[in-house]
CSV table of C-alpha atoms in Angstrom, one decimal:
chain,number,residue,atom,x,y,z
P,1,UNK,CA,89.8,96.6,121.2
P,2,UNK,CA,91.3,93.2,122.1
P,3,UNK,CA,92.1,91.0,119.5
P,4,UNK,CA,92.3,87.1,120.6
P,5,UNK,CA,93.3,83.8,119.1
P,6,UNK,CA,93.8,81.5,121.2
P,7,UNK,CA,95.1,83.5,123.9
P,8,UNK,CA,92.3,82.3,126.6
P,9,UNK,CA,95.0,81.9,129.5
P,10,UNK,CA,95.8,85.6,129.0
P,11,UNK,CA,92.6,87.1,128.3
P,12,UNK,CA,91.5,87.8,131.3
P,13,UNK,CA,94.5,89.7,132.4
P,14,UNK,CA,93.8,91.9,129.3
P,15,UNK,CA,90.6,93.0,130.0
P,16,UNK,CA,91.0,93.4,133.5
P,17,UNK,CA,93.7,95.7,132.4
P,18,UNK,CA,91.2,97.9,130.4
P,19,UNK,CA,88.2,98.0,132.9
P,20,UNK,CA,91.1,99.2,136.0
P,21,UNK,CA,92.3,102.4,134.5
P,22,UNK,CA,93.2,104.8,136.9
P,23,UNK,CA,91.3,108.2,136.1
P,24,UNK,CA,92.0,110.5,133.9
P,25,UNK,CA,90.7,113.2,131.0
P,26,UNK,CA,89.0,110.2,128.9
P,27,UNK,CA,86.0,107.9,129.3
P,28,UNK,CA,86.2,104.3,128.5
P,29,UNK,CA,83.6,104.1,126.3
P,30,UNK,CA,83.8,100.4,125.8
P,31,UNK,CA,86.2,97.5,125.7
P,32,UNK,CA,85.4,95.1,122.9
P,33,UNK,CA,86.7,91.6,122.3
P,34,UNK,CA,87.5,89.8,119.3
P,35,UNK,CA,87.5,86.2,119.6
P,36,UNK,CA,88.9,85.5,115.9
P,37,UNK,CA,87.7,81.8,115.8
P,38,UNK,CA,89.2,80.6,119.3
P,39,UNK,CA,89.4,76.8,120.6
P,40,UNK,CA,91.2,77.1,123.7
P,41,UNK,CA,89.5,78.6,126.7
P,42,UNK,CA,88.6,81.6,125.5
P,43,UNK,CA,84.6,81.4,125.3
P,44,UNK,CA,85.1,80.8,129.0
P,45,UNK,CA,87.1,83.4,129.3
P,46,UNK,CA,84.6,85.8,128.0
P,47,UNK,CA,82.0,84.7,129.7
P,48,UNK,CA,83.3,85.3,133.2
P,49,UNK,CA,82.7,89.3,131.9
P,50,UNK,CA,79.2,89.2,130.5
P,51,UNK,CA,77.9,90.6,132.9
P,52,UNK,CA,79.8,94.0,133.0
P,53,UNK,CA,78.2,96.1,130.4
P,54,UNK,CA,81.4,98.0,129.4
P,55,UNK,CA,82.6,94.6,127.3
P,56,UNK,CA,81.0,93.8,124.5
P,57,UNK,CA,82.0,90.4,122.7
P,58,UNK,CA,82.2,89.0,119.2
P,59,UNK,CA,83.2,85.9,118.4
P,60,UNK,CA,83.3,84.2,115.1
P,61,UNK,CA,85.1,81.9,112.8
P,62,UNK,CA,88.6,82.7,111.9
P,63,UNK,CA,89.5,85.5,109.5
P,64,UNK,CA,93.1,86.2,110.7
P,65,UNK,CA,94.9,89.1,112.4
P,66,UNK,CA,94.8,92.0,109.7
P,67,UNK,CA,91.0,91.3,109.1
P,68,UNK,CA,90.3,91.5,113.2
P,69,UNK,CA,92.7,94.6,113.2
P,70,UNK,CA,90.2,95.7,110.2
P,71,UNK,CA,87.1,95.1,112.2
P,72,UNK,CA,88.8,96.8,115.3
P,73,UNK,CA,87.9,99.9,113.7
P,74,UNK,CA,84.8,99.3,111.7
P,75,UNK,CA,82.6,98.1,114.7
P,76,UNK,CA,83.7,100.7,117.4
P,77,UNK,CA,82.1,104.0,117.9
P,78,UNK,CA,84.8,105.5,120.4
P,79,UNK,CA,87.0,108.7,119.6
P,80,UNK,CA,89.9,106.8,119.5
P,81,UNK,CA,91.1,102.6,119.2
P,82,UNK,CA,93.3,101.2,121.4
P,83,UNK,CA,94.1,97.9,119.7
P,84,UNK,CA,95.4,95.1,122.2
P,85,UNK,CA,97.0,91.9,121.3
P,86,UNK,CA,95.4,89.2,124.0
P,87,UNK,CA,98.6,88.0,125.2
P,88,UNK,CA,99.7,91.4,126.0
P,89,UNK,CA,98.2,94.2,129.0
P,90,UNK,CA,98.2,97.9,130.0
P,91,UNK,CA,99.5,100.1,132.6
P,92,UNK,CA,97.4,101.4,134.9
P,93,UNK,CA,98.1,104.7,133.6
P,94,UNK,CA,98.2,104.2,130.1
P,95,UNK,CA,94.8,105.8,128.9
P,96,UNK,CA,94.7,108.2,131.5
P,97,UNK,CA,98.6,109.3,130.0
P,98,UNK,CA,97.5,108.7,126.6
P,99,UNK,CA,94.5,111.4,127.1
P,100,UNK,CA,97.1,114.2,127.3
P,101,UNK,CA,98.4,114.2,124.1
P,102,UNK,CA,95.0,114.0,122.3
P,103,UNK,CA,95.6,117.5,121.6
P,104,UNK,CA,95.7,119.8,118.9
P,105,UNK,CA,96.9,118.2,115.3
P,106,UNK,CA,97.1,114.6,116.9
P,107,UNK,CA,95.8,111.4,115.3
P,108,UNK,CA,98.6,108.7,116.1
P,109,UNK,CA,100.2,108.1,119.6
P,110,UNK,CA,102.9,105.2,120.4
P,111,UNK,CA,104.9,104.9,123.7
P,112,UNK,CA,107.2,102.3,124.8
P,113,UNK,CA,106.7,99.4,126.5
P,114,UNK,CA,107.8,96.3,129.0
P,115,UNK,CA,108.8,93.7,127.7
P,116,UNK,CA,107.9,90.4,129.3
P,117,UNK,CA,108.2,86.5,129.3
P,118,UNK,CA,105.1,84.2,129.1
P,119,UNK,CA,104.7,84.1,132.8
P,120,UNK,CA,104.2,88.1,133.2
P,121,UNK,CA,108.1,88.7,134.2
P,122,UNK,CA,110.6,91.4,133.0
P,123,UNK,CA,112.7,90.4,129.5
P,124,UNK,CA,114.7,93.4,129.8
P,125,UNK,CA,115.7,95.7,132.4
P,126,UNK,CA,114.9,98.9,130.4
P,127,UNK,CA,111.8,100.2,128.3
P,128,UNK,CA,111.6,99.1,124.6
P,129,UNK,CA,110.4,101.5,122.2
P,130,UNK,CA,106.7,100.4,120.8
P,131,UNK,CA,105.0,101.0,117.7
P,132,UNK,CA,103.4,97.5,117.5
P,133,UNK,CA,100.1,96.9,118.5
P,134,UNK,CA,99.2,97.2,121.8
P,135,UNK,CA,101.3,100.2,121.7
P,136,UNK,CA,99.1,102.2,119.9
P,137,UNK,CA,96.5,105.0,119.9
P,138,UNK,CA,94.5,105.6,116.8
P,139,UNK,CA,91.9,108.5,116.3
P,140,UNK,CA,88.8,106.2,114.8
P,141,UNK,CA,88.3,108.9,112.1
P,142,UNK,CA,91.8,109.1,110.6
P,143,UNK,CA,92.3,104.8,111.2
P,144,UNK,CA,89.1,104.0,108.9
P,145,UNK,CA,90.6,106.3,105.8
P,146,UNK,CA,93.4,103.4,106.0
P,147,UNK,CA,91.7,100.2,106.0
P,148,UNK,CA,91.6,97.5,105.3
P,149,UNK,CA,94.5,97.0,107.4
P,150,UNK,CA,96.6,94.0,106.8
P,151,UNK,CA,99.5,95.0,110.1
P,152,UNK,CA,98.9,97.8,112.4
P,153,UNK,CA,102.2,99.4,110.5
P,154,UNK,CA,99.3,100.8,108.1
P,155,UNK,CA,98.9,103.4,111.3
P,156,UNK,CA,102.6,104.7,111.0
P,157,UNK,CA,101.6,106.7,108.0
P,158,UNK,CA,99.6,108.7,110.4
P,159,UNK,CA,103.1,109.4,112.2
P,160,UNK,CA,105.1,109.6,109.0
P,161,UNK,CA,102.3,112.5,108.1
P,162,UNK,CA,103.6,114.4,111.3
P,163,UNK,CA,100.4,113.9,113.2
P,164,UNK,CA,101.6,111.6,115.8
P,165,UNK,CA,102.8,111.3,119.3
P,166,UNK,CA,105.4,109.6,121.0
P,167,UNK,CA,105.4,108.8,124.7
P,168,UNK,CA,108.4,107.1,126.1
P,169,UNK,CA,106.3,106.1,129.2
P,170,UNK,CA,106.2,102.3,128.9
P,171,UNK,CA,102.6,102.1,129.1
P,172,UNK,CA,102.2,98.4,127.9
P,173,UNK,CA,103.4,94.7,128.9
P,174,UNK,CA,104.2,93.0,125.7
P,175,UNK,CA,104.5,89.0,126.7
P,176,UNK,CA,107.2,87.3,124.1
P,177,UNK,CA,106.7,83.5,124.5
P,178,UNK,CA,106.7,80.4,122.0
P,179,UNK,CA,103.5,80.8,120.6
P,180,UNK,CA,103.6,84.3,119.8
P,181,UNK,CA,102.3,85.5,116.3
P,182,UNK,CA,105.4,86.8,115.0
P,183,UNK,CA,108.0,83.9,114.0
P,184,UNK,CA,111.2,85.6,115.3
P,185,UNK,CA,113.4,82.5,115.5
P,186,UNK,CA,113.4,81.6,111.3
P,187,UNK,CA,116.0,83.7,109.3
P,188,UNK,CA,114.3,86.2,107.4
P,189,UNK,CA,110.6,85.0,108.0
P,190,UNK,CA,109.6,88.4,110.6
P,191,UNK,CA,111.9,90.6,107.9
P,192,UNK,CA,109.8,88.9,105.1
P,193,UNK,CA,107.1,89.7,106.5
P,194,UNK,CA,107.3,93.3,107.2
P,195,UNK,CA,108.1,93.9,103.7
P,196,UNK,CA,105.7,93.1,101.8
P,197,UNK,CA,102.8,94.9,104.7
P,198,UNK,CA,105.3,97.9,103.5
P,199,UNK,CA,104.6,97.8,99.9
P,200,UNK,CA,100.9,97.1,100.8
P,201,UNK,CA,100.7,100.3,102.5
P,202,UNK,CA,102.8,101.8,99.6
P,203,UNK,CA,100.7,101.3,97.3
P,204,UNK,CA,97.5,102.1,99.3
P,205,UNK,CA,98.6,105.8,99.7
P,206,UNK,CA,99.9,106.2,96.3
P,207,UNK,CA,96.2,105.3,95.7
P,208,UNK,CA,95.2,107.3,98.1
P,209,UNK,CA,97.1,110.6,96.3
P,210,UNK,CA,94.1,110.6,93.7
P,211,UNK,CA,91.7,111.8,96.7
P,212,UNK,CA,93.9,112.5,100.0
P,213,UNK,CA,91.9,112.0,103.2
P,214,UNK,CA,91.7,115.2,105.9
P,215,UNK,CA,95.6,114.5,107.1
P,216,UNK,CA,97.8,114.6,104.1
P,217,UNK,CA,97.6,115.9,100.5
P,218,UNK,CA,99.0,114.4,97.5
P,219,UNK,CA,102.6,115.7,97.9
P,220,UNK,CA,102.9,114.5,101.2
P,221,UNK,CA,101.1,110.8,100.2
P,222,UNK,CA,103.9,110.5,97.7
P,223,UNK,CA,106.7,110.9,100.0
P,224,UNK,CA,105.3,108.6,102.6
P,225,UNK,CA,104.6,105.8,99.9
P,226,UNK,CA,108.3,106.3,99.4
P,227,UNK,CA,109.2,105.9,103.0
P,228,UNK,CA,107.7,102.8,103.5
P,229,UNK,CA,109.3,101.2,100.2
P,230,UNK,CA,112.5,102.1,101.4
P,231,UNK,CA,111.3,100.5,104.5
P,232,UNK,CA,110.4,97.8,102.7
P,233,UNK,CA,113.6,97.5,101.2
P,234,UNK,CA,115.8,97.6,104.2
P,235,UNK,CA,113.5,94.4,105.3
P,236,UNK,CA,114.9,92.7,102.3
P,237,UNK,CA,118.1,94.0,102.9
P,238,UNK,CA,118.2,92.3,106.0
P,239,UNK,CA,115.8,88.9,105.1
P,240,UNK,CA,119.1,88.0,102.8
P,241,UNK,CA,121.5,88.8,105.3
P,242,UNK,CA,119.9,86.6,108.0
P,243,UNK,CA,119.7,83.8,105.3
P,244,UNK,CA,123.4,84.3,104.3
P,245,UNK,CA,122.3,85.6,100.7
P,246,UNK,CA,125.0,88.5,100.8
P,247,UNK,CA,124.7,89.1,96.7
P,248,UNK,CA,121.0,89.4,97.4
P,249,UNK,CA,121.3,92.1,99.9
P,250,UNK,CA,123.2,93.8,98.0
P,251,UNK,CA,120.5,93.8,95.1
P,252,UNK,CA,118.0,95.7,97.2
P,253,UNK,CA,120.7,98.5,98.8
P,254,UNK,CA,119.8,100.6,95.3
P,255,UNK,CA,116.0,100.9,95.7
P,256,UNK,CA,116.8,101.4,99.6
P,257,UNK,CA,118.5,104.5,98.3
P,258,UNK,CA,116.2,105.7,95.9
P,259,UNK,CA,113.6,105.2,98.5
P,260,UNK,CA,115.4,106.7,101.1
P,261,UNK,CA,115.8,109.9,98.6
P,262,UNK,CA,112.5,110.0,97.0
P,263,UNK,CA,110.8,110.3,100.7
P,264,UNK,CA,113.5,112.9,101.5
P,265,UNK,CA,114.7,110.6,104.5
P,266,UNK,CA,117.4,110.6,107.0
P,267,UNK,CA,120.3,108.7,104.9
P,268,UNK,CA,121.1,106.9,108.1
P,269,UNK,CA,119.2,103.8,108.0
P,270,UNK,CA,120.8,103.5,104.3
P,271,UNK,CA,124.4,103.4,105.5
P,272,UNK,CA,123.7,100.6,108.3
P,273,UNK,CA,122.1,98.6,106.2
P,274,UNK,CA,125.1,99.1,103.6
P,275,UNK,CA,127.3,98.8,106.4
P,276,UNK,CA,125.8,94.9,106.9
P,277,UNK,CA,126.1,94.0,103.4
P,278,UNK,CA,129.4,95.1,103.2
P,279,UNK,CA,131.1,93.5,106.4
P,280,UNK,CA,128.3,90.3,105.9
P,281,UNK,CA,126.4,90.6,109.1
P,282,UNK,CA,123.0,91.4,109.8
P,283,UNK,CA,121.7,94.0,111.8
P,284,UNK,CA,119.2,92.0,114.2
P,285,UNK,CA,120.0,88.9,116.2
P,286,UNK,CA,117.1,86.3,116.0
P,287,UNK,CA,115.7,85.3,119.3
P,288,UNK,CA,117.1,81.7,120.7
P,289,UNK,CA,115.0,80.6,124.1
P,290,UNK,CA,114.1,83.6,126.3
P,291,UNK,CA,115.8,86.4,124.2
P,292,UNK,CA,113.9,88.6,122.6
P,293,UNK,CA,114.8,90.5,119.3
P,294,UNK,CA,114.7,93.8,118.9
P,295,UNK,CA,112.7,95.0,116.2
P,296,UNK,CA,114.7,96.6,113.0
């Protein structure tokens, strides 16, 4: 599933990243494109692939990311989504590694990834971890008992519920470059952000508890909800911090705790974020020209 905005000059490279897997225990059952109200060269784009009846396209006017993440899921019929942003492309071998772990209890892969500039070249010299969302692998089944989806972080409570994967394999070239989705140059704004798709997803499985879906029961619903507020908090946490609100910060360390506690959660990610209150200095540097910020 490719998910496109205005990403026409990097289209192609996307789907032509999907159609020349290498072979593996899989078949690519279809690539799909989601034009989500494009005015750039996309159409174009898409046309140049009509003919190949593996992609299917949908274009429409625009409804924004989580609702085209949303749709993602409702109009495939494949096993399992791979969501990817346009801007961003596969490995080769990514499906074909992928494939392996669709065993046994699995519902959720991630693997790590390359991290790129807008013209295609290496960031950084080493793998990144992944987790966002052309790093992904969703079983359909267990994706559609979480929408609607507002981030592809809605997914991590697949992982959180021990039924995921990780694959350090950097499977995935993730393009950072000025007109990426995610503002990571404002103070606070990408830490904002996160938030409040944690207490989203929060509050969805604590609704969820009432009737659990085939992959968690109540018990385990509850501590997850609490997982991802403490998440949530830690965002805060460090939203203030990169604005210079110290006092602020320090207002969200006690629900980070409780949080933390309540989801019966290393206590680690509490003391660094205590730790940055306390000496006043936040835990992510923000990206200036080529750099690229790690995610917290």
């Amino acid at each position: 599933m490719i998910l496109c905005h205005n990403y026409g000059r990097y289209l192609d490279r996307a789907i032509t990243s999907c159609l020349e897997q290498k072979r593996g225990d899989f078949v690519l059952h279809e690539v799909i494109v989601i034009d989500d109200g494009s005015s750039d060269e996309t159409e174009s784009v898409c046309l140049r692939h009509k003919g190949n009846d593996k992609v299917k396209i949908i274009r429409r006017n625009q409804q924004g990311f989580g609702q085209t993440l949303t749709d993602a899921f409702l109009v495939s019929t494949g096993d399992w989504v791979a969501p990817l942003d346009a801007d961003d492309w596969f490995h080769p071998s990514k499906l074909r590694t992928c494939a392996e772990a669709m065993t046994g209890e699995a519902l959720f892969i991630e693997h790590w990834e390359h991290v790129v500039d807008s013209g295609g070249e290496l960031m950084l010299h080493e793998p990144h971890p992944g987790g966002n969302t052309s790093t992904l692998l969703v079983q359909r089944e267990a994706g559609l008992s979480l929408l609607p989806a507002s981030n592809e972080i809605f997914f991590h409570a697949l992982r959180e519920a021990g039924r995921g994967v990780t694959i350090r394999d950097p499977l995935t070239f993730y393009r950072v470059h000025p007109r990426s989705m995610t503002d990571r140059r404002t103070p606070g704004i990408s830490q904002d952000y996160r938030a409040s798709v944690c207490i989203a997803l929060s509050d969805r499985l604590r609704v969820m508890d009432g009737n659990p879906p085939a992959w968690a029961d109540g018990r385990r619903l509850r501590r997850i909800a609490w997982h991802f507020r403490a998440l949530a908090s830690g965002h805060r946490v460090e939203s203030a911090m990169q604005r210079g609100k110290r006092l602020t910060a320090m207002l969200h360390i006690p629900g980070m705790l409780t949080g933390t506690l309540r989801a019966r959660d290393p206590i680690t990610p509490w003391l660094r974020s205590l730790s940055s209150t306390i000496v006043g200095r936040p835990l992510v540097r923000l990206t200036t020209g080529q750099e690229r910020q790690a995610d917290s």
